[in-house]
Coordinates of C-alpha atoms in Angstrom, one line a residue:
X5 CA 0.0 0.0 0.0
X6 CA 1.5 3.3 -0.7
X7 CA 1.1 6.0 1.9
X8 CA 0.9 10.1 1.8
X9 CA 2.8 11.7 3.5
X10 CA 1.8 15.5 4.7
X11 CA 4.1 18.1 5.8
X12 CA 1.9 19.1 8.3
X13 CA 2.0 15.6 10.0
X14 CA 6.1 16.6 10.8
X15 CA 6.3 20.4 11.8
X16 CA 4.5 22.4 14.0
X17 CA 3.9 26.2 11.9
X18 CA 6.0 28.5 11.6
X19 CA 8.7 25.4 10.9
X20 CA 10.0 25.4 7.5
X21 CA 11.9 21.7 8.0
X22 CA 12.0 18.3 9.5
X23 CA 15.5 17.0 9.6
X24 CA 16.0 13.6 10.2
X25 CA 19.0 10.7 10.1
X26 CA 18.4 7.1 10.2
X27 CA 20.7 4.0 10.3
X28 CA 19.3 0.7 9.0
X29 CA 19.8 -2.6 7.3
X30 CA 17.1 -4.2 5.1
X31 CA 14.0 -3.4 3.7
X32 CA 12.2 -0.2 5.4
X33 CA 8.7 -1.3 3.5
X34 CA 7.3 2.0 3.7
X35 CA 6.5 3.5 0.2
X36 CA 5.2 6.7 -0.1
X37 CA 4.8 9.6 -1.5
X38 CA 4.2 12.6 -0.1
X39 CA 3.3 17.1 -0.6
X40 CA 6.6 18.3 0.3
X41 CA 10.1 17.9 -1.3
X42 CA 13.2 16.5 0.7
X43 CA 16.6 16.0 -0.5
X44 CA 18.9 13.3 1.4
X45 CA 22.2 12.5 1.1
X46 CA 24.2 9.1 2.0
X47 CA 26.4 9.1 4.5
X48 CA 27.7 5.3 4.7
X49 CA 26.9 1.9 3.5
X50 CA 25.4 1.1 0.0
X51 CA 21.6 0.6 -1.2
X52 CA 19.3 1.0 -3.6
X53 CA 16.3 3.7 -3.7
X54 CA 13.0 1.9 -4.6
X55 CA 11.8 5.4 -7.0
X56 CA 8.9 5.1 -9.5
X57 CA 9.1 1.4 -9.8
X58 CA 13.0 1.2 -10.6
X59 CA 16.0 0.5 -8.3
X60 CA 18.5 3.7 -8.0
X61 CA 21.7 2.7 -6.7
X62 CA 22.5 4.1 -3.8
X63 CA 26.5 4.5 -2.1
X64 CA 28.5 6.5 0.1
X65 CA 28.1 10.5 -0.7
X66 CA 25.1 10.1 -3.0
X67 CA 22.7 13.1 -2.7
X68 CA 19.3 13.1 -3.8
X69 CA 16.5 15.4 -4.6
X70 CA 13.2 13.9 -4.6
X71 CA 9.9 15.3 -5.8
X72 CA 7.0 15.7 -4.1
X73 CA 5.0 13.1 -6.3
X74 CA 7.9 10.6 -6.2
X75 CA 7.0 7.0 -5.3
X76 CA 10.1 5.6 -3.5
X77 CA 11.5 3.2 -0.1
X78 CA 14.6 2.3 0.3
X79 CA 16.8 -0.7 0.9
X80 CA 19.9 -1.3 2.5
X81 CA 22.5 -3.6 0.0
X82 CA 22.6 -7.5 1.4
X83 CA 22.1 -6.9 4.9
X84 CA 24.4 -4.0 5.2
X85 CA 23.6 -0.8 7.3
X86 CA 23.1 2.3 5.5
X87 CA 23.3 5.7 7.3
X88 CA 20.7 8.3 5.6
X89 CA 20.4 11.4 6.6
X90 CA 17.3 13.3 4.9
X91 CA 15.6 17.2 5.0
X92 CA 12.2 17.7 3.9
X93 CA 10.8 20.9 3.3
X94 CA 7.8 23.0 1.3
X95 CA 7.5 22.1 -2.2
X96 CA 7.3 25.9 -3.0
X97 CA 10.5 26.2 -1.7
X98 CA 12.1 23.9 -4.4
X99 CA 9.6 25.3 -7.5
X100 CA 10.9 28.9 -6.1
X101 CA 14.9 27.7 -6.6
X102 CA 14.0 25.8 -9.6
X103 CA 12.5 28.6 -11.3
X104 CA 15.9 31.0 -9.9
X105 CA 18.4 28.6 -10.3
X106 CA 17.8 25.5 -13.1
X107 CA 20.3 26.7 -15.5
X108 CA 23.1 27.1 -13.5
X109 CA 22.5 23.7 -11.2
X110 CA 22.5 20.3 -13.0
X111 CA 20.7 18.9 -10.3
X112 CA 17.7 21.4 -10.3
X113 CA 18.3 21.4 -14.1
X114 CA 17.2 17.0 -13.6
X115 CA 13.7 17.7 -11.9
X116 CA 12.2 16.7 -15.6
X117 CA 13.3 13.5 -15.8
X118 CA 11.6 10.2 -15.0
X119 CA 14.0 9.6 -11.9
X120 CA 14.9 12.3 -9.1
X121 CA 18.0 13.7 -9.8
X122 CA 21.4 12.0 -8.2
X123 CA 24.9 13.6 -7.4
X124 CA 27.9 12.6 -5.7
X125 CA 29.8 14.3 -3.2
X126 CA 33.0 14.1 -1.6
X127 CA 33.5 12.7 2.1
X128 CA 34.5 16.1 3.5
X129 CA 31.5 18.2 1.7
X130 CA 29.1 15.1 3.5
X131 CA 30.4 16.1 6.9
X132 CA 30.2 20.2 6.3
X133 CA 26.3 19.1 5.3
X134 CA 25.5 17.4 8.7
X135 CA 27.1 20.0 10.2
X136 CA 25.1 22.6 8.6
X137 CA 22.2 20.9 8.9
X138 CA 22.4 20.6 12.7
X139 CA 22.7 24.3 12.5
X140 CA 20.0 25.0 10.5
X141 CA 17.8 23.3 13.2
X142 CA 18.0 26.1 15.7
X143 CA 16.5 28.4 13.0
X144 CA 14.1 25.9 11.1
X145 CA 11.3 28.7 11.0
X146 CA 13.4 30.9 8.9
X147 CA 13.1 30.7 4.8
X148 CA 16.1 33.1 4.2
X149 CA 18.6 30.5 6.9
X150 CA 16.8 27.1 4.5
X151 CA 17.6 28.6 1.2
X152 CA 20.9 29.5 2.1
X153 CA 21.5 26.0 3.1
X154 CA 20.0 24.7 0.1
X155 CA 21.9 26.9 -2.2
X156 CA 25.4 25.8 -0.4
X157 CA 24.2 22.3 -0.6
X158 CA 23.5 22.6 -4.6
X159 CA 26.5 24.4 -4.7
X160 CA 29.0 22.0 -3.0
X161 CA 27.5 18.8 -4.8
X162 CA 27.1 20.7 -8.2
X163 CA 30.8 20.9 -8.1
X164 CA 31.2 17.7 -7.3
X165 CA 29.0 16.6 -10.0
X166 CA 31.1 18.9 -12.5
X167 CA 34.0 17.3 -11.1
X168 CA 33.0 13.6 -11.7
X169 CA 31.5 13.9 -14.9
X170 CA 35.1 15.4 -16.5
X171 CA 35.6 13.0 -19.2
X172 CA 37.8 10.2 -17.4
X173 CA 37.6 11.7 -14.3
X174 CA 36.8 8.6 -11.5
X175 CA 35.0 9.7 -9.2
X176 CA 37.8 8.4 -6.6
X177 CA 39.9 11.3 -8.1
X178 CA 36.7 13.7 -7.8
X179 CA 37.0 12.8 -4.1
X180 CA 40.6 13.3 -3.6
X181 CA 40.4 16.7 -5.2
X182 CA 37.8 18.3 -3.3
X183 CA 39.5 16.8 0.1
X184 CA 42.6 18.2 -0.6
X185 CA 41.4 21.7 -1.1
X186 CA 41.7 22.0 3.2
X187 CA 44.8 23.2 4.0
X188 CA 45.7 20.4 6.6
X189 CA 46.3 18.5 3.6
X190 CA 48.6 20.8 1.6
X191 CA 52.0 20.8 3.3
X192 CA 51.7 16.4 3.1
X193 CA 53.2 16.4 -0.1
X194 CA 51.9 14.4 -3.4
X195 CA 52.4 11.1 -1.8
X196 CA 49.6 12.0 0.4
X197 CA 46.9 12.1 -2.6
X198 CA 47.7 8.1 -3.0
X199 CA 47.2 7.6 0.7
X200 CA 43.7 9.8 0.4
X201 CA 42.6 7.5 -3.1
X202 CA 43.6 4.0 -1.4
X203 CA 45.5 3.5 -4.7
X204 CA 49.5 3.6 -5.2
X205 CA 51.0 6.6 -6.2
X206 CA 52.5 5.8 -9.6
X207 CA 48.8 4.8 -10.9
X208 CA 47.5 7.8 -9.1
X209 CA 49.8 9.7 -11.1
X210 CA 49.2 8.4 -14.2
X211 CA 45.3 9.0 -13.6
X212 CA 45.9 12.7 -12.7
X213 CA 47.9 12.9 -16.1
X214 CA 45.9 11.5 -17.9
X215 CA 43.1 13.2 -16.8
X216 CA 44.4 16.7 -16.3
X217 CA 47.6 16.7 -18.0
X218 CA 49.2 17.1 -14.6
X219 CA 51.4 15.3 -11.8
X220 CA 50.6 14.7 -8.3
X221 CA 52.8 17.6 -7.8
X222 CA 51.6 20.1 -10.3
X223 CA 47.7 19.4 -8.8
X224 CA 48.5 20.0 -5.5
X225 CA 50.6 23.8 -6.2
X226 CA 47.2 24.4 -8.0
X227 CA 45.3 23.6 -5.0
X228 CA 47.5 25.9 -2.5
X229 CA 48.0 28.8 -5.0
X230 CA 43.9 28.6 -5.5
X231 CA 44.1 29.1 -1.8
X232 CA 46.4 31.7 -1.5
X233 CA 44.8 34.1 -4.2
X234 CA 41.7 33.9 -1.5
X235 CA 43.7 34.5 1.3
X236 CA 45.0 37.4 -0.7
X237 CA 41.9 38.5 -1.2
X238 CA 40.1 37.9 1.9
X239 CA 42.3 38.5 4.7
X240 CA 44.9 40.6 5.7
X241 CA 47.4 38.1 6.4
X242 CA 51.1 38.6 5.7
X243 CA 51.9 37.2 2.2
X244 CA 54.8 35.2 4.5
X245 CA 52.1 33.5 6.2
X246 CA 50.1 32.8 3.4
X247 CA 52.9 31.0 2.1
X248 CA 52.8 28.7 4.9
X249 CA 49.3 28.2 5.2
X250 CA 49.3 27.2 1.5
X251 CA 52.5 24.3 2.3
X252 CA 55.0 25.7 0.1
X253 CA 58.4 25.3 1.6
X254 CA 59.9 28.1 0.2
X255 CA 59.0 31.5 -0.6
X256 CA 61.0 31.9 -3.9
X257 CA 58.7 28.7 -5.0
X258 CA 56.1 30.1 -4.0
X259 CA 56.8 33.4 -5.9
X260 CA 57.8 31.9 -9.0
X261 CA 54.4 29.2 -9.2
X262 CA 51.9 32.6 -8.8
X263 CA 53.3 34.8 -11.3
X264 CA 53.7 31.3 -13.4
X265 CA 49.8 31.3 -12.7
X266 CA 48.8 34.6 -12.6
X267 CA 51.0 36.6 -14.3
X268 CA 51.9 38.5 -11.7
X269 CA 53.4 39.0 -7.5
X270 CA 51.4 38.0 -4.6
X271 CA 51.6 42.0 -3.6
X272 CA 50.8 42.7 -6.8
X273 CA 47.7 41.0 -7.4
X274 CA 46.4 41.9 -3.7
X275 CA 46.6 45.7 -4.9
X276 CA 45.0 44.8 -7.9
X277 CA 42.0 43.6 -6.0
X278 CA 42.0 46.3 -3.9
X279 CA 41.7 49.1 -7.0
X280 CA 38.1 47.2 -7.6
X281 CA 37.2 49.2 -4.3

C-alpha cells in the first residue's frame, strides 16, 4: 500500500523543515509519497532507492533530490547498514529555486526527468552538510537560513557533480580533489593524494595525467596557490604567512608558481584587487 505523507503531520507552523537521520539494514517497506520535497544524502553503506518502480543505486556521498510526487522506499545492500540522513521541506521552496536557479545547477536542471536527480559528493563536503544541517535546526522557521543551506548544498555537490563527470575523471579522483582543497592537507606532499585515493602513487599519477595533464605535484601547487589568491583577497594576512598556510616550503617557489599562474606578484595581485574598491 503506498502512503501520503503531509508536511503538516512533521512540523509544528512557523517550521519550515524536518531533519531527520536514520541508520538501517534491510528493507524499510514504507512506500510513499508525499506534498513536500526533501533531499537526502548518504552518509555510509550502499543501497538502492526503490523510486517510480525502478531501483536507483544508492553509495557513500550520494545526494538526492526527490519530488513531491515521487514514489520511492529504500533498501539497505545484502544486509548492510546504511546511514541516511534526509531534509524535507515545502515544495514551494524547491519550485521557487527551480525557477531561480535551473540553468546554472545540474541537479535542479534534472527535476524533468523520470527519476529524481542524483549527485555525488566528496566525504568532506558530507560532513560540512550534517554540520550545517544541525545548524539550521535552531532556526528551522526561517526561509532566508533554508535557502541558504539549500543553495550551499546545490553548490558543494554541483561541483562535485562537474568534477566527476570530467571525461575520465573517476569519481575516486573527484574525491581526492575536493579533500585536498583543506589546507591540513597541503604541506603532506603528493604522496599524500595516493594515501587519500587508497591506490599507489605511480597509478594515481598516471590517472591525474591522464586526466588533467598534470602530476601529483603540479595538482597540489594548483590547489595551494587557489588558496592563497583567497587569502590574498580575503584577509589581511602577511603574504609570509600565506605561504605557509598554503604548504610551500619556500618562498622563492612560492613566488615563482603565482606569477607562473597569474601573471603576476602576490603584492601585486592583492593591490590589484583592492583598486576594484
Amino acid at each position: 500500500m503506498l502512503n501520503v505523507l503531509h508536511f503538516a503531520d512533521f512540523v509544528q507552523s512557523p517550521e519550515l523543515l524536518h531533519f531527520a537521520r536514520t541508520t538501517f539494514t534491510g528493507m524499510r517497506d514504507n512506500p510513499h509519497t508525499h506534498d513536500f520535497a526533501e533531499i537526502f544524502w548518504i552518509e555510509s553503506g550502499r543501497g538502492t532507492h526503490l523510486v517510480n518502480e525502478t531501483q536507483q543505486p544508492l553509495q557513500r556521498g550520494h545526494v538526492i533530490l526527490v519530488r513531491p510526487a515521487d514514489r520511492h522506499d529504500f533498501r539497505s545492500h545484502d544486509g548492510e547498514c546504511m546511514t541516511l540522513t534526509n531534509l524535507a521541506f515545502p515544495a514551494e521552496i524547491l519550485t521557487s529555486l527551480r525557477e531561480r536557479y535551473a540553468a546554472e545547477s545540474p541537479l535542479l536542471a534534472g527535476l524533468d526527468e523520470p527519476l529524481p536527480p542524483v549527485a555525488r559528493a566528496a566525504p568532506t563536503v558530507i560532513a560540512r552538510l550534517l554540520a550545517a544541517a544541525q545548524e539550521l535546526l535552531d532556526q528551522r522557521h526561517s526561509r532566508l537560513q533554508l535557502e541558504r543551506f539549500l543553495l550551499n548544498l546545490l553548490h558543494a555537490v554541483d561541483r562535485s557533480r562537474l568534477q566527476a563527470e570530467d571525461p575520465a575523471v573517476p569519481d575516486w579522483l573527484a574525491d581526492v580533489i575536493e579533500t585536498v582543497r583543506e589546507p591540513l592537507h597541503f604541506r603532506r606532499g603528493p604522496t599524500h593524494l595516493a594515501r587519500l585515493a587508497g591506490r599507489s602513487h605511480e597509478h594515481v599519477a598516471r590517472v591525474i595525467k591522464r586526466c588533467l595533464g598534470l602530476t601529483p605535484t603540479g595538482l597540489l601547487n594548483q590547489l595551494r596557490l587557489d588558496h592563497a589568491a583567497r587569502q590574498l583577497l580575503m584577509t589581511d594576512d602577511d603574504i609570509a604567512a600565506i605561504v605557509l598556510d598554503a604548504g610551500f616550503g619556500s618562498v622563492g617557489h612560492f613566488y615563482a608558481c603565482f606569477h607562473e599562474r597569474f601573471g603576476v606578484t602576490p603584492r601585486q595581485y592583492r593591490l590589484q584587487q583592492q583598486l576594484l574598491l
